[in-house]
Amino acid sequence: MKRILIIDDEQAVCWALQRALTRAGLQAEVAASAEEGLSLAAEQRPDAIILDVRLPGMDGLTALNQLRELRPGVPIIVVTAFGNLSTAVRAVEGGAFDYLAKPFDLEQALDAVDRALKQREPREQTPAEIPESAAGQDEIIGHSPAMQLVFKRIALVAPRDACVLITGESGTGKELVARAIHRHSQRRDRTFLPVHVAALNPGLVESELFGHVKGAFTGAAQSRPGLLALAQGGTVFLDELGDIPLSVQVKLLRVLEHNEILPVGGDRPDQLNIRILAATHQDLPHLVAENRFRHDLFFRLNVFQVHLPPLRERREDILLLAEHFLRRFEPRALPLLEETAHLLTALPWLGNVRELRNALEHAAILARGGPLLPAHFPSFATGGSPVQKAERLAEMIRQWLVDRIQECRPAPPANLYAELLRCVEPALMEEVMRRVQGNRWAAAQWLGLNRATVRKKLGLYDRSGSSTEPQKDDGLS
């Protein structure tokens, strides 16, 4: 029978894991501290270890190295309730087989244990420790499960030289992810070069990226290296990947496949050693389907993907981010007032982390060193343009749908359209009738409906809709 060693000081977690593992036909031993776990690992060889990071006495990451020395080849699954990017990277670089963030589903833990037990070849390499200073440079903030997954994927892919495609809406922090991957890679001491493709001169994108030789085109008085060549040995981050012209995509594919670059007007390629990270907020598969992006380049760049969720899908991180930003540019505004904290977590933040930061800085300027009040925040956050208001309304409808689905579980929702109309139509009808002083004919014009429909809806929602129409129209309304 396979033996699993659980090292965790939370009795409830240990009990649940031990019970689940026993039901799965495994033998589970429990240790409440790293020291006790090391002792048990020395006495009896476990087939896999589940290790918590936060432990009394010796911490889990320190114990991780000692466990690997004591029992080389035994897979170790690291779990933590206080995960951040540095913790995830140090766990993976320290030799952890997998990394789970609390709270996790038992099925998720059992799956990790099952994969660990199926591992045939022991991990022979002992990765170098990540410098502690890296944690101080970490600007990717979040404790939500969605961000824990992001941290884990960064930690897994950083030591490799594989291409990474970073996706997510504008303002979610895609460049921060790229910088984190570079910072924890083997190329950390070399150049990190961000290239914002959309900002390049459309007519000179090829020359800007790949360089040119003297006389290649009018005005090329001398040879000039391209941006890619300037990052030799380092990492290039291509932002807004979807904006790369098709003609340039062909040459970029050559760079990826043959590690060489051909300057504009040149006849001899130059060797190139770079890692390419790319980001986009566009739907690349859709662009591929429309023949606006090469499918071979898409697959070559999409070796590994890191998706950044929008801020509205990780609201538990909003106050954490707000405190982080305020500590940087206005610590006097902390702690946040309860009404301000409520406002921040209620807004949809369509511009994501970038919009949140800008709104906080705007409010801090107006507060002049005092506490931030809801009135200090800009209109683009609390109200916005008509387009922003329409987007906010759409987001509210999406959230309403999510809530209704959850309320109806396990049965599927029904009659959603009629239910939504009952939510919004009364307010719309009432406000329109108020603004037209009860004139059903004018209300019909505003709403784009016939008067009979307006009268029917007013009766349905018990709105009086006192008419100021001419008497001759009453019979038609």
Tab-separated table of C-alpha atoms in Angstrom:
chain	number	residue	atom	x	y	z
A	1	MET	CA	0.000	0.000	0.000
A	2	LYS	CA	1.315	3.431	-0.974
A	3	ARG	CA	2.147	5.694	1.975
A	4	ILE	CA	1.428	9.443	1.956
A	5	LEU	CA	2.929	11.790	4.538
A	6	ILE	CA	0.823	14.874	5.361
A	7	ILE	CA	2.717	17.731	7.064
A	8	ASP	CA	0.197	20.373	8.133
A	9	ASP	CA	-0.714	21.992	11.443
A	10	GLU	CA	-4.416	22.440	10.592
A	11	GLN	CA	-6.273	19.486	12.107
A	12	ALA	CA	-9.320	19.903	9.869
A	13	VAL	CA	-7.205	19.805	6.713
A	14	CYS	CA	-5.258	16.773	7.940
A	15	TRP	CA	-8.440	14.933	8.905
A	16	ALA	CA	-10.104	15.591	5.543
A	17	LEU	CA	-7.000	14.616	3.555
A	18	GLN	CA	-6.348	11.514	5.640
A	19	ARG	CA	-9.937	10.351	5.236
A	20	ALA	CA	-9.965	10.996	1.476
A	21	LEU	CA	-6.627	9.238	0.956
A	22	THR	CA	-7.725	6.256	3.032
A	23	ARG	CA	-10.885	5.943	0.947
A	24	ALA	CA	-8.672	5.980	-2.139
A	25	GLY	CA	-6.808	2.936	-0.816
A	26	LEU	CA	-3.735	4.781	0.451
A	27	GLN	CA	-2.085	4.888	3.860
A	28	ALA	CA	-1.793	8.406	5.289
A	29	GLU	CA	0.480	9.548	8.118
A	30	VAL	CA	0.127	12.998	9.689
A	31	ALA	CA	2.727	15.363	11.161
A	32	ALA	CA	1.825	18.724	12.722
A	33	SER	CA	5.250	20.335	12.204
A	34	ALA	CA	8.161	20.236	9.790
A	35	GLU	CA	10.407	18.726	12.456
A	36	GLU	CA	7.950	15.895	13.106
A	37	GLY	CA	7.534	15.385	9.383
A	38	LEU	CA	11.296	15.078	8.856
A	39	SER	CA	11.435	12.504	11.631
A	40	LEU	CA	8.615	10.440	10.095
A	41	ALA	CA	10.177	10.705	6.631
A	42	ALA	CA	13.466	9.390	8.049
A	43	GLU	CA	11.802	6.462	9.810
A	44	GLN	CA	9.516	5.275	7.020
A	45	ARG	CA	9.910	6.039	3.344
A	46	PRO	CA	6.773	7.810	2.096
A	47	ASP	CA	5.760	7.498	-1.552
A	48	ALA	CA	4.580	11.132	-1.660
A	49	ILE	CA	4.491	14.084	0.725
A	50	ILE	CA	1.895	16.833	1.164
A	51	LEU	CA	3.651	19.818	2.752
A	52	ASP	CA	2.145	23.055	4.091
A	53	VAL	CA	4.200	26.266	3.840
A	54	ARG	CA	3.038	27.925	7.079
A	55	LEU	CA	4.121	25.669	9.948
A	56	PRO	CA	5.106	26.230	13.576
A	57	GLY	CA	8.875	26.286	13.909
A	58	MET	CA	10.588	25.470	10.629
A	59	ASP	CA	8.631	26.733	7.596
A	60	GLY	CA	7.606	24.466	4.769
A	61	LEU	CA	9.940	25.870	2.105
A	62	THR	CA	12.963	25.275	4.352
A	63	ALA	CA	11.709	21.776	5.112
A	64	LEU	CA	11.221	21.197	1.371
A	65	ASN	CA	14.980	21.272	0.750
A	66	GLN	CA	15.711	18.994	3.709
A	67	LEU	CA	13.020	16.514	2.679
A	68	ARG	CA	14.471	16.355	-0.820
A	69	GLU	CA	17.918	15.651	0.603
A	70	LEU	CA	16.509	13.070	3.003
A	71	ARG	CA	14.247	11.350	0.482
A	72	PRO	CA	15.447	12.238	-3.047
A	73	GLY	CA	12.981	11.319	-5.748
A	74	VAL	CA	9.909	11.393	-3.477
A	75	PRO	CA	7.389	13.849	-4.997
A	76	ILE	CA	6.366	16.695	-2.679
A	77	ILE	CA	3.087	18.593	-3.096
A	78	VAL	CA	3.258	22.057	-1.525
A	79	VAL	CA	0.079	23.666	-0.190
A	80	THR	CA	-0.430	27.131	1.277
A	81	ALA	CA	-3.168	29.545	2.261
A	82	PHE	CA	-0.842	32.547	1.893
A	83	GLY	CA	0.443	32.072	-1.629
A	84	ASN	CA	2.054	34.715	-3.772
A	85	LEU	CA	4.275	34.596	-6.821
A	86	SER	CA	7.487	34.314	-4.790
A	87	THR	CA	6.127	31.381	-2.779
A	88	ALA	CA	4.979	29.568	-5.911
A	89	VAL	CA	8.295	30.103	-7.672
A	90	ARG	CA	10.375	29.051	-4.681
A	91	ALA	CA	8.249	25.927	-4.254
A	92	VAL	CA	8.574	24.861	-7.879
A	93	GLU	CA	12.237	25.853	-8.114
A	94	GLY	CA	12.862	24.046	-4.826
A	95	GLY	CA	11.697	20.815	-6.437
A	96	ALA	CA	7.997	20.650	-5.516
A	97	PHE	CA	6.032	18.266	-7.709
A	98	ASP	CA	2.925	20.449	-7.548
A	99	TYR	CA	1.593	23.534	-5.800
A	100	LEU	CA	-1.919	23.868	-4.379
A	101	ALA	CA	-3.509	26.960	-2.858
A	102	LYS	CA	-5.913	26.662	0.064
A	103	PRO	CA	-8.801	26.234	0.049
A	104	PHE	CA	-8.609	23.409	-2.485
A	105	ASP	CA	-11.041	20.661	-3.415
A	106	LEU	CA	-10.208	17.189	-2.138
A	107	GLU	CA	-10.555	15.926	-5.705
A	108	GLN	CA	-7.858	18.399	-6.727
A	109	ALA	CA	-5.552	17.128	-3.982
A	110	LEU	CA	-6.263	13.484	-4.821
A	111	ASP	CA	-5.521	14.169	-8.469
A	112	ALA	CA	-2.166	15.727	-7.527
A	113	VAL	CA	-1.325	12.718	-5.328
A	114	ASP	CA	-2.334	10.314	-8.102
A	115	ARG	CA	-0.100	12.092	-10.608
A	116	ALA	CA	2.741	12.144	-8.099
A	117	LEU	CA	2.492	8.397	-7.499
A	118	LYS	CA	2.461	7.729	-11.237
A	119	GLN	CA	5.694	9.630	-11.655
A	120	ARG	CA	8.221	7.016	-12.700
A	121	GLU	CA	11.510	8.844	-12.920
A	122	PRO	CA	12.831	10.708	-9.863
A	123	ARG	CA	13.683	14.352	-10.208
A	124	GLU	CA	17.462	14.372	-10.216
A	125	GLN	CA	18.211	18.028	-10.558
A	126	THR	CA	18.216	20.277	-7.529
A	127	PRO	CA	17.261	23.737	-8.763
A	128	ALA	CA	19.036	26.748	-7.359
A	129	GLU	CA	17.315	28.793	-4.720
A	130	ILE	CA	15.470	31.866	-5.900
A	131	PRO	CA	16.989	34.959	-4.319
A	132	GLU	CA	14.804	36.423	-1.570
A	133	SER	CA	15.200	39.807	-3.226
A	134	ALA	CA	12.938	38.601	-6.007
A	135	ALA	CA	9.996	38.752	-3.643
A	136	GLY	CA	10.590	42.450	-3.108
A	137	GLN	CA	10.350	43.065	-6.843
A	138	ASP	CA	7.057	41.183	-7.100
A	139	GLU	CA	4.302	43.581	-8.134
A	140	ILE	CA	1.691	41.000	-9.109
A	141	ILE	CA	-0.760	41.219	-6.244
A	142	GLY	CA	-3.524	38.777	-5.398
A	143	HIS	CA	-4.662	36.085	-2.999
A	144	SER	CA	-7.663	34.923	-5.023
A	145	PRO	CA	-7.753	31.366	-6.424
A	146	ALA	CA	-7.547	32.800	-9.956
A	147	MET	CA	-4.276	34.593	-9.153
A	148	GLN	CA	-2.899	31.547	-7.339
A	149	LEU	CA	-3.256	29.687	-10.628
A	150	VAL	CA	-1.426	32.521	-12.417
A	151	PHE	CA	1.439	32.350	-9.891
A	152	LYS	CA	1.671	28.597	-10.313
A	153	ARG	CA	1.841	28.790	-14.116
A	154	ILE	CA	4.512	31.497	-13.967
A	155	ALA	CA	6.550	29.362	-11.595
A	156	LEU	CA	6.242	26.314	-13.850
A	157	VAL	CA	7.215	27.994	-17.106
A	158	ALA	CA	9.818	30.533	-15.920
A	159	PRO	CA	12.819	28.132	-15.789
A	160	ARG	CA	12.066	26.855	-19.297
A	161	ASP	CA	12.903	28.618	-22.519
A	162	ALA	CA	9.487	27.988	-24.043
A	163	CYS	CA	7.430	30.699	-25.702
A	164	VAL	CA	4.601	31.977	-23.527
A	165	LEU	CA	1.379	33.610	-24.680
A	166	ILE	CA	-0.076	35.933	-22.032
A	167	THR	CA	-3.744	36.722	-22.537
A	168	GLY	CA	-6.207	38.959	-20.749
A	169	GLU	CA	-8.116	42.211	-21.054
A	170	SER	CA	-6.348	45.559	-21.251
A	171	GLY	CA	-5.095	46.717	-17.874
A	172	THR	CA	-4.849	43.294	-16.229
A	173	GLY	CA	-1.043	43.398	-15.962
A	174	LYS	CA	0.250	41.283	-18.840
A	175	GLU	CA	3.638	43.034	-18.921
A	176	LEU	CA	4.067	42.411	-15.186
A	177	VAL	CA	3.612	38.699	-15.849
A	178	ALA	CA	6.191	38.831	-18.631
A	179	ARG	CA	8.680	40.616	-16.368
A	180	ALA	CA	8.067	38.049	-13.625
A	181	ILE	CA	8.724	35.170	-16.029
A	182	HIS	CA	11.976	36.815	-17.131
A	183	ARG	CA	13.007	37.646	-13.554
A	184	HIS	CA	12.704	34.007	-12.491
A	185	SER	CA	14.277	32.557	-15.653
A	186	GLN	CA	17.842	31.579	-16.510
A	187	ARG	CA	18.046	34.790	-18.551
A	188	ARG	CA	17.371	37.051	-15.543
A	189	ASP	CA	20.797	38.725	-15.815
A	190	ARG	CA	20.297	39.622	-19.477
A	191	THR	CA	18.102	42.164	-21.258
A	192	PHE	CA	14.333	42.262	-20.916
A	193	LEU	CA	13.023	44.232	-23.897
A	194	PRO	CA	9.328	45.142	-24.135
A	195	VAL	CA	8.184	45.880	-27.677
A	196	HIS	CA	4.754	47.472	-28.077
A	197	VAL	CA	3.954	46.513	-31.636
A	198	ALA	CA	1.001	48.894	-31.970
A	199	ALA	CA	3.290	51.843	-31.159
A	200	LEU	CA	5.729	51.092	-33.990
A	201	ASN	CA	5.549	52.958	-37.295
A	202	PRO	CA	3.269	50.750	-39.470
A	203	GLY	CA	5.491	51.264	-42.486
A	204	LEU	CA	8.677	50.421	-40.604
A	205	VAL	CA	7.641	47.564	-38.329
A	206	GLU	CA	9.828	45.056	-40.187
A	207	SER	CA	12.880	47.313	-40.069
A	208	GLU	CA	12.252	48.177	-36.401
A	209	LEU	CA	12.082	44.519	-35.369
A	210	PHE	CA	14.664	42.896	-37.626
A	211	GLY	CA	16.948	45.817	-38.511
A	212	HIS	CA	18.169	46.758	-41.988
A	213	VAL	CA	21.343	46.975	-44.024
A	214	LYS	CA	22.705	50.108	-45.616
A	215	GLY	CA	20.766	51.054	-48.752
A	216	ALA	CA	17.890	48.672	-48.030
A	217	PHE	CA	15.395	51.476	-48.659
A	218	THR	CA	15.330	55.230	-49.177
A	219	GLY	CA	16.836	56.883	-46.136
A	220	ALA	CA	18.751	53.813	-44.949
A	221	ALA	CA	22.099	55.603	-44.907
A	222	GLN	CA	23.691	53.004	-42.642
A	223	SER	CA	23.038	49.551	-41.284
A	224	ARG	CA	21.039	49.370	-38.090
A	225	PRO	CA	20.298	46.414	-35.780
A	226	GLY	CA	16.670	45.681	-34.981
A	227	LEU	CA	15.018	45.509	-31.593
A	228	LEU	CA	15.237	41.728	-31.491
A	229	ALA	CA	19.001	41.794	-31.985
A	230	LEU	CA	19.385	44.311	-29.141
A	231	ALA	CA	17.986	41.702	-26.757
A	232	GLN	CA	20.562	39.036	-27.696
A	233	GLY	CA	20.689	36.453	-24.933
A	234	GLY	CA	17.696	37.959	-23.128
A	235	THR	CA	13.930	38.093	-23.379
A	236	VAL	CA	11.703	39.992	-25.817
A	237	PHE	CA	8.150	40.779	-24.803
A	238	LEU	CA	5.895	41.404	-27.812
A	239	ASP	CA	2.849	43.309	-26.607
A	240	GLU	CA	-0.339	43.488	-28.706
A	241	LEU	CA	0.699	40.513	-30.794
A	242	GLY	CA	-2.442	40.657	-32.918
A	243	ASP	CA	-1.272	43.921	-34.517
A	244	ILE	CA	1.768	42.356	-36.225
A	245	PRO	CA	1.376	42.574	-40.045
A	246	LEU	CA	1.207	39.282	-41.947
A	247	SER	CA	4.414	40.053	-43.830
A	248	VAL	CA	6.281	40.425	-40.548
A	249	GLN	CA	4.707	37.288	-39.086
A	250	VAL	CA	6.545	35.165	-41.679
A	251	LYS	CA	9.944	36.483	-40.598
A	252	LEU	CA	9.057	36.180	-36.919
A	253	LEU	CA	8.230	32.520	-37.471
A	254	ARG	CA	11.707	32.044	-38.944
A	255	VAL	CA	13.231	33.590	-35.840
A	256	LEU	CA	11.379	31.112	-33.645
A	257	GLU	CA	12.075	28.043	-35.768
A	258	HIS	CA	15.691	28.646	-36.809
A	259	ASN	CA	17.014	31.083	-34.192
A	260	GLU	CA	18.171	33.451	-36.887
A	261	ILE	CA	17.213	36.877	-38.141
A	262	LEU	CA	17.380	38.395	-41.625
A	263	PRO	CA	17.675	42.207	-41.701
A	264	VAL	CA	15.673	44.104	-44.303
A	265	GLY	CA	17.725	44.175	-47.495
A	266	GLY	CA	20.162	41.586	-46.167
A	267	ASP	CA	21.121	38.332	-47.859
A	268	ARG	CA	22.742	36.574	-44.885
A	269	PRO	CA	20.871	35.712	-41.687
A	270	ASP	CA	22.419	36.394	-38.294
A	271	GLN	CA	22.194	33.967	-35.389
A	272	LEU	CA	19.880	35.069	-32.604
A	273	ASN	CA	19.415	33.708	-29.103
A	274	ILE	CA	16.332	35.203	-27.438
A	275	ARG	CA	13.246	34.037	-25.614
A	276	ILE	CA	9.963	35.462	-26.858
A	277	LEU	CA	7.015	36.198	-24.618
A	278	ALA	CA	3.902	37.593	-26.281
A	279	ALA	CA	0.684	39.177	-25.061
A	280	THR	CA	-2.639	40.133	-26.539
A	281	HIS	CA	-6.144	41.108	-25.475
A	282	GLN	CA	-7.508	40.035	-28.858
A	283	ASP	CA	-9.065	36.680	-29.749
A	284	LEU	CA	-6.161	35.164	-31.697
A	285	PRO	CA	-8.007	31.969	-32.733
A	286	HIS	CA	-10.655	34.252	-34.271
A	287	LEU	CA	-7.954	36.203	-36.128
A	288	VAL	CA	-6.496	32.903	-37.348
A	289	ALA	CA	-9.923	31.819	-38.618
A	290	GLU	CA	-10.195	35.117	-40.527
A	291	ASN	CA	-6.693	34.646	-42.012
A	292	ARG	CA	-5.481	37.780	-40.235
A	293	PHE	CA	-2.952	35.845	-38.177
A	294	ARG	CA	-0.845	32.890	-39.298
A	295	HIS	CA	-1.912	29.638	-37.687
A	296	ASP	CA	1.642	28.262	-37.641
A	297	LEU	CA	2.937	31.327	-35.810
A	298	PHE	CA	0.028	31.164	-33.368
A	299	PHE	CA	0.818	27.557	-32.463
A	300	ARG	CA	4.533	28.339	-32.219
A	301	LEU	CA	3.940	31.232	-29.817
A	302	ASN	CA	1.214	29.473	-27.850
A	303	VAL	CA	3.439	26.756	-26.398
A	304	PHE	CA	2.307	27.707	-22.891
A	305	GLN	CA	-0.442	30.130	-21.949
A	306	VAL	CA	-0.935	32.312	-18.889
A	307	HIS	CA	-4.363	33.925	-18.715
A	308	LEU	CA	-4.925	36.936	-16.473
A	309	PRO	CA	-8.518	37.186	-15.200
A	310	PRO	CA	-10.278	40.581	-15.232
A	311	LEU	CA	-10.422	42.366	-11.896
A	312	ARG	CA	-14.210	41.931	-11.661
A	313	GLU	CA	-13.645	38.149	-11.472
A	314	ARG	CA	-11.309	38.443	-8.470
A	315	ARG	CA	-12.970	41.081	-6.323
A	316	GLU	CA	-11.296	39.705	-3.196
A	317	ASP	CA	-8.047	41.202	-4.541
A	318	ILE	CA	-9.360	44.759	-5.012
A	319	LEU	CA	-8.675	46.060	-1.500
A	320	LEU	CA	-5.323	44.260	-1.444
A	321	LEU	CA	-4.356	46.051	-4.662
A	322	ALA	CA	-5.686	49.374	-3.386
A	323	GLU	CA	-3.568	49.158	-0.229
A	324	HIS	CA	-0.535	48.166	-2.299
A	325	PHE	CA	-0.871	51.199	-4.580
A	326	LEU	CA	-1.606	53.624	-1.748
A	327	ARG	CA	1.440	52.471	0.200
A	328	ARG	CA	3.482	53.459	-2.835
A	329	PHE	CA	2.125	56.930	-3.582
A	330	GLU	CA	-0.010	58.036	-0.602
A	331	PRO	CA	0.345	55.970	2.610
A	332	ARG	CA	-1.445	58.701	4.571
A	333	ALA	CA	-4.700	57.558	2.950
A	334	LEU	CA	-4.528	54.240	4.810
A	335	PRO	CA	-6.486	52.623	6.315
A	336	LEU	CA	-9.368	52.962	3.871
A	337	LEU	CA	-12.721	54.150	5.167
A	338	GLU	CA	-15.452	51.509	5.193
A	339	GLU	CA	-17.595	53.445	2.705
A	340	THR	CA	-14.638	53.808	0.334
A	341	ALA	CA	-13.767	50.130	0.618
A	342	HIS	CA	-17.384	49.266	-0.185
A	343	LEU	CA	-17.304	51.528	-3.250
A	344	LEU	CA	-14.069	49.997	-4.542
A	345	THR	CA	-15.325	46.433	-4.267
A	346	ALA	CA	-18.703	47.311	-5.828
A	347	LEU	CA	-17.415	48.971	-9.010
A	348	PRO	CA	-16.885	46.774	-12.117
A	349	TRP	CA	-13.429	48.212	-13.023
A	350	LEU	CA	-13.775	47.680	-16.757
A	351	GLY	CA	-10.230	49.039	-17.152
A	352	ASN	CA	-9.036	46.456	-14.614
A	353	VAL	CA	-5.984	47.042	-12.411
A	354	ARG	CA	-4.832	50.020	-14.487
A	355	GLU	CA	-8.173	51.799	-13.970
A	356	LEU	CA	-8.112	51.029	-10.234
A	357	ARG	CA	-4.621	52.479	-9.850
A	358	ASN	CA	-5.456	55.628	-11.794
A	359	ALA	CA	-8.678	56.143	-9.821
A	360	LEU	CA	-6.813	55.777	-6.518
A	361	GLU	CA	-4.141	58.271	-7.572
A	362	HIS	CA	-6.831	60.732	-8.696
A	363	ALA	CA	-8.621	60.381	-5.351
A	364	ALA	CA	-5.368	60.727	-3.381
A	365	ILE	CA	-4.576	64.005	-5.146
A	366	LEU	CA	-7.984	65.433	-4.250
A	367	ALA	CA	-7.829	64.134	-0.674
A	368	ARG	CA	-4.542	66.054	-0.089
A	369	GLY	CA	-3.252	63.685	2.550
A	370	GLY	CA	-6.603	63.002	4.171
A	371	PRO	CA	-8.822	59.909	3.997
A	372	LEU	CA	-10.171	58.932	0.592
A	373	LEU	CA	-13.902	59.581	0.224
A	374	PRO	CA	-16.186	58.241	-2.534
A	375	ALA	CA	-16.537	61.834	-3.781
A	376	HIS	CA	-12.804	61.973	-4.484
A	377	PHE	CA	-12.980	59.313	-7.176
A	378	PRO	CA	-13.239	60.320	-10.861
A	379	SER	CA	-16.360	60.049	-12.960
A	380	PHE	CA	-14.867	57.305	-15.105
A	381	ALA	CA	-14.905	55.099	-11.990
A	382	THR	CA	-18.157	56.159	-10.320
A	383	GLY	CA	-20.187	57.166	-13.359
A	384	GLY	CA	-18.424	57.347	-16.674
A	385	SER	CA	-19.220	58.085	-20.271
A	386	PRO	CA	-22.346	56.694	-21.981
A	387	VAL	CA	-20.259	53.872	-23.451
A	388	GLN	CA	-18.823	53.024	-20.041
A	389	LYS	CA	-22.283	53.151	-18.474
A	390	ALA	CA	-23.595	50.787	-21.149
A	391	GLU	CA	-20.702	48.421	-20.496
A	392	ARG	CA	-21.373	48.646	-16.765
A	393	LEU	CA	-25.047	47.816	-17.335
A	394	ALA	CA	-24.035	44.827	-19.447
A	395	GLU	CA	-21.695	43.678	-16.685
A	396	MET	CA	-24.507	43.981	-14.124
A	397	ILE	CA	-26.714	41.808	-16.333
A	398	ARG	CA	-23.957	39.215	-16.613
A	399	GLN	CA	-23.586	39.191	-12.828
A	400	TRP	CA	-27.368	38.892	-12.432
A	401	LEU	CA	-27.267	35.814	-14.674
A	402	VAL	CA	-24.458	34.259	-12.635
A	403	ASP	CA	-26.446	34.819	-9.437
A	404	ARG	CA	-29.626	33.331	-10.908
A	405	ILE	CA	-27.762	30.222	-12.112
A	406	GLN	CA	-26.304	29.713	-8.643
A	407	GLU	CA	-29.699	30.205	-6.989
A	408	CYS	CA	-31.322	27.618	-9.247
A	409	ARG	CA	-28.707	24.882	-8.839
A	410	PRO	CA	-28.782	21.996	-9.357
A	411	ALA	CA	-31.707	22.612	-11.720
A	412	PRO	CA	-31.090	24.802	-14.787
A	413	PRO	CA	-32.676	28.282	-14.792
A	414	ALA	CA	-35.875	28.839	-16.742
A	415	ASN	CA	-37.707	31.834	-18.247
A	416	LEU	CA	-34.661	34.069	-17.809
A	417	TYR	CA	-35.734	36.513	-20.525
A	418	ALA	CA	-39.159	37.139	-18.995
A	419	GLU	CA	-37.632	37.406	-15.534
A	420	LEU	CA	-35.082	39.979	-16.721
A	421	LEU	CA	-37.823	42.024	-18.393
A	422	ARG	CA	-39.782	42.035	-15.149
A	423	CYS	CA	-36.685	43.464	-13.459
A	424	VAL	CA	-35.928	46.263	-15.914
A	425	GLU	CA	-39.172	47.137	-17.713
A	426	PRO	CA	-41.034	48.661	-14.739
A	427	ALA	CA	-38.223	51.115	-14.014
A	428	LEU	CA	-37.892	51.986	-17.712
A	429	MET	CA	-41.626	52.508	-18.200
A	430	GLU	CA	-41.979	54.561	-15.030
A	431	GLU	CA	-39.071	56.867	-15.837
A	432	VAL	CA	-40.135	57.386	-19.452
A	433	MET	CA	-43.734	58.166	-18.422
A	434	ARG	CA	-42.481	60.614	-15.819
A	435	ARG	CA	-40.362	62.435	-18.373
A	436	VAL	CA	-43.184	62.712	-20.942
A	437	GLN	CA	-45.709	63.793	-18.275
A	438	GLY	CA	-47.804	60.659	-18.782
A	439	ASN	CA	-48.292	61.082	-22.543
A	440	ARG	CA	-48.566	57.527	-23.893
A	441	TRP	CA	-48.169	58.662	-27.486
A	442	ALA	CA	-44.868	60.393	-26.665
A	443	ALA	CA	-43.797	57.385	-24.564
A	444	ALA	CA	-44.457	55.105	-27.532
A	445	GLN	CA	-42.224	57.323	-29.681
A	446	TRP	CA	-39.442	57.236	-27.089
A	447	LEU	CA	-39.670	53.467	-26.650
A	448	GLY	CA	-40.159	52.552	-30.293
A	449	LEU	CA	-43.381	50.701	-29.444
A	450	ASN	CA	-46.976	51.168	-30.538
A	451	ARG	CA	-49.383	52.807	-28.102
A	452	ALA	CA	-51.368	49.624	-27.505
A	453	THR	CA	-48.216	47.876	-26.308
A	454	VAL	CA	-47.346	50.801	-24.015
A	455	ARG	CA	-50.855	50.758	-22.506
A	456	LYS	CA	-50.667	46.991	-21.999
A	457	LYS	CA	-47.311	47.186	-20.236
A	458	LEU	CA	-48.428	50.066	-18.036
A	459	GLY	CA	-51.374	47.972	-16.922
A	460	LEU	CA	-49.171	44.914	-16.425
A	461	TYR	CA	-46.859	46.784	-14.080
A	462	ASP	CA	-49.723	48.773	-12.453
A	463	ARG	CA	-48.479	52.121	-13.701
A	464	SER	CA	-51.243	54.720	-14.085
A	465	GLY	CA	-49.687	56.444	-17.063
A	466	SER	CA	-52.229	59.258	-16.894
A	467	SER	CA	-52.534	60.429	-20.457
A	468	THR	CA	-52.194	63.997	-21.660
A	469	GLU	CA	-52.881	62.947	-25.241
A	470	PRO	CA	-55.569	64.669	-27.275
A	471	GLN	CA	-59.051	63.209	-26.643
A	472	LYS	CA	-59.377	61.908	-30.179
A	473	ASP	CA	-56.437	59.579	-29.674
A	474	ASP	CA	-57.768	57.927	-26.504
A	475	GLY	CA	-59.534	55.221	-28.394
A	476	LEU	CA	-56.375	54.314	-30.249
A	477	SER	CA	-54.003	54.279	-27.298
